[in-house]
Amino acid sequence: MPLDPYQIASSWLQRYGNFLSSGDIHGAASCLQPDGYLRDLLVFSWNNRCVNGHEKIAAYLGTARELTSVRNMSLSSRPGLAPRLGGFHAMLISPVPDIVSAGFTFSCSIGSGQGYFSLVLTDPGEWKAVAVLMSLAEISGHEEWINEDGVYGGHTLAWTDVNTERCAAIEQNPHVLIVGGGQTGLNVAARFKHMNIPSLVVESNLRIGDNWRKRYPTLALHSPKKISEMSYQPFPITWPVFTPRDKIADWLESYVQSQDLVVWTDSRPLPNPTYDSATKRWTVIIERAGQHVTLTPAHIVVAAGALGAPKVPTIYNRDVFSGTIKHSSEYNGGKQFMGQRVVVVGAGNSAADICQDLSFNGAASVTMVQRSGTCVVACNTTRTLVECLYPDDIDVDVADFLMMAKPILLMQKAYGMMKEQFLEQENAMHQSLREAGLNLTTDKSIFWLAQQRYGGLDVGCAELIRSGKVKIKQGVEIAGFAENSVVFTDESFLEADAVIFATSSESIRDTMRGLFGDSTIDQTDAVWGLDEEGELKGVYRPSGHPGLWFAAGDFATSRFFSKQLALEIKAIDLGLLKL
């Protein structure tokens, strides 16, 4: 008899909901597999948690603030969330073919929520959840709005005058100061606007998008276009699959206008803002185009990315080197290195892009210095995966939610079960890279790598490595310089005219010490990477210092978690969350 996903999902949800509303924590835990995962985003605590196993789930639910108020659970009928059998999303969670997944909605004492679960049939014939996501969606009376009618004062007020007045009010007294006008800061600002949180963005560059324009000319997003959209504003249908540097820069600049965001360019906070615990306000001086402006926001969101100042190692005898030394953040194209011998330190995305660009522009030789193992995945593999996760027939916010329904630790476990199958399509490329001397690591899934930042997508450099046009120096670091060469830690040397350090950057938390001072930053948690539960560290969640937040990540991360950050700030303002 064919399985009925609606009937299976409905029966499970009713049982699970009854256990929660009655406060039966062990009953609720029993609705999951013995090693199942419960991921909670602001429902049972004002934080992100992901617990697995009956004992941990029951213990966590035993401390939940909203347990018995969770009621009115109902299956979703929205495309992408309605009950379904099998499918690509399910296969990412478990290789078992008979899996039923469904989205649902619920109410709680402070508002409404949404969730998602995936069920498998156990030996006794019961459907149990592999994973359950529960997420706070709205706070009652403070819901996110989408658009207004565009008619003001009964057709008596012009839009220009209305917008000018709104901007002036925010500039004089922003509730939130957002530091950084890249995609993260703008996603946060747009979300805050639609949650009625007055916010001002300050960006140090002269134009929005300059953080992209100043990078190397051949740079393009390695993620397909749908996953790289901004909140509320999809790309045109004619948009390229992988967005070039200048197109994304111009898009961000136009986004400020189309979303009516309040942004100051050529502006930056000056060191040592102070926080008054009595008034719960910051005092911060902004240098705006040479003028000083004092602001008193309740919150500061550092949205300058997870990566801070460029990280260039201190190396012996650097001053004796007669050639060029740059960090990858300063690299603006390979034409200036035509005919030169170039050493690129690093083996991630930026290093591979730079090596490819140098080779194309006629560098005499290009050598990639790889210090440790790197994961390399073909760009087409990633494109296929992402386009399955973000198909054209479902809205991007639904796709984001489905991604959140897959705990990273569970995805890593599933990857271990399907590793050989996944890597089979990469075998030819991986074999050629190993033969060329590259140290490859394949023990982590690409979902894990995306959050830990070690690895890269191949967009052409692998073929250059295979052919010998880009050489590999593996397992060493630069120990020192001579006039026309670099010396490695294995005491070998290589003649060089230029060295480019694609060595990432320090944590934005460390960079912010220069702005906030040690006493403030020492109160905050680590920023970026994954904690023991597979949740992002220190971003879009309380930092440890009141009124100070960090936001970082790719387009999809900031698009989804900007809503969570808005809910947290709104909850503080309403007295629901006390830090």
mmCIF file of N, CA and C in Angstrom, residues 21 50 64 166 233 263 271 319 342 391 398 520 572:
data_model
loop_
_atom_site.group_PDB
_atom_site.id
_atom_site.type_symbol
_atom_site.label_atom_id
_atom_site.label_comp_id
_atom_site.label_asym_id
_atom_site.label_seq_id
_atom_site.Cartn_x
_atom_site.Cartn_y
_atom_site.Cartn_z
ATOM 1 N N SER A 21 2.418 20.312 24.886
ATOM 2 C CA SER A 21 1.427 21.148 25.574
ATOM 3 C C SER A 21 1.079 20.619 26.962
ATOM 4 N N CYS A 50 21.027 23.001 19.643
ATOM 5 C CA CYS A 50 20.782 21.787 18.880
ATOM 6 C C CYS A 50 21.224 20.616 19.740
ATOM 7 N N ALA A 64 12.763 24.469 29.410
ATOM 8 C CA ALA A 64 12.172 25.337 28.385
ATOM 9 C C ALA A 64 11.206 26.347 28.987
ATOM 10 N N ARG A 166 11.527 60.600 7.527
ATOM 11 C CA ARG A 166 11.868 59.330 8.173
ATOM 12 C C ARG A 166 13.381 59.189 8.345
ATOM 13 N N GLN A 233 14.468 40.895 -2.188
ATOM 14 C CA GLN A 233 14.753 41.416 -3.524
ATOM 15 C C GLN A 233 15.491 40.380 -4.378
ATOM 16 N N VAL A 263 21.838 55.030 5.190
ATOM 17 C CA VAL A 263 23.253 54.644 5.148
ATOM 18 C C VAL A 263 24.123 55.889 5.063
ATOM 19 N N PRO A 271 37.271 55.210 18.086
ATOM 20 C CA PRO A 271 37.547 54.283 19.181
ATOM 21 C C PRO A 271 36.896 54.682 20.502
ATOM 22 N N ASP A 319 62.421 42.707 5.151
ATOM 23 C CA ASP A 319 62.890 43.963 4.565
ATOM 24 C C ASP A 319 63.952 43.770 3.492
ATOM 25 N N VAL A 342 55.894 34.324 -9.048
ATOM 26 C CA VAL A 342 55.013 34.702 -7.946
ATOM 27 C C VAL A 342 54.753 33.491 -7.051
ATOM 28 N N PRO A 391 15.663 25.467 -5.497
ATOM 29 C CA PRO A 391 15.039 25.334 -6.820
ATOM 30 C C PRO A 391 14.184 26.545 -7.165
ATOM 31 N N VAL A 398 11.722 29.950 1.986
ATOM 32 C CA VAL A 398 11.411 28.549 2.272
ATOM 33 C C VAL A 398 12.678 27.703 2.137
ATOM 34 N N THR A 520 35.755 45.674 26.873
ATOM 35 C CA THR A 520 34.474 45.326 26.256
ATOM 36 C C THR A 520 34.561 44.008 25.510
ATOM 37 N N ILE A 572 14.228 42.251 23.657
ATOM 38 C CA ILE A 572 14.879 43.057 24.696
ATOM 39 C C ILE A 572 14.090 44.339 24.921
#
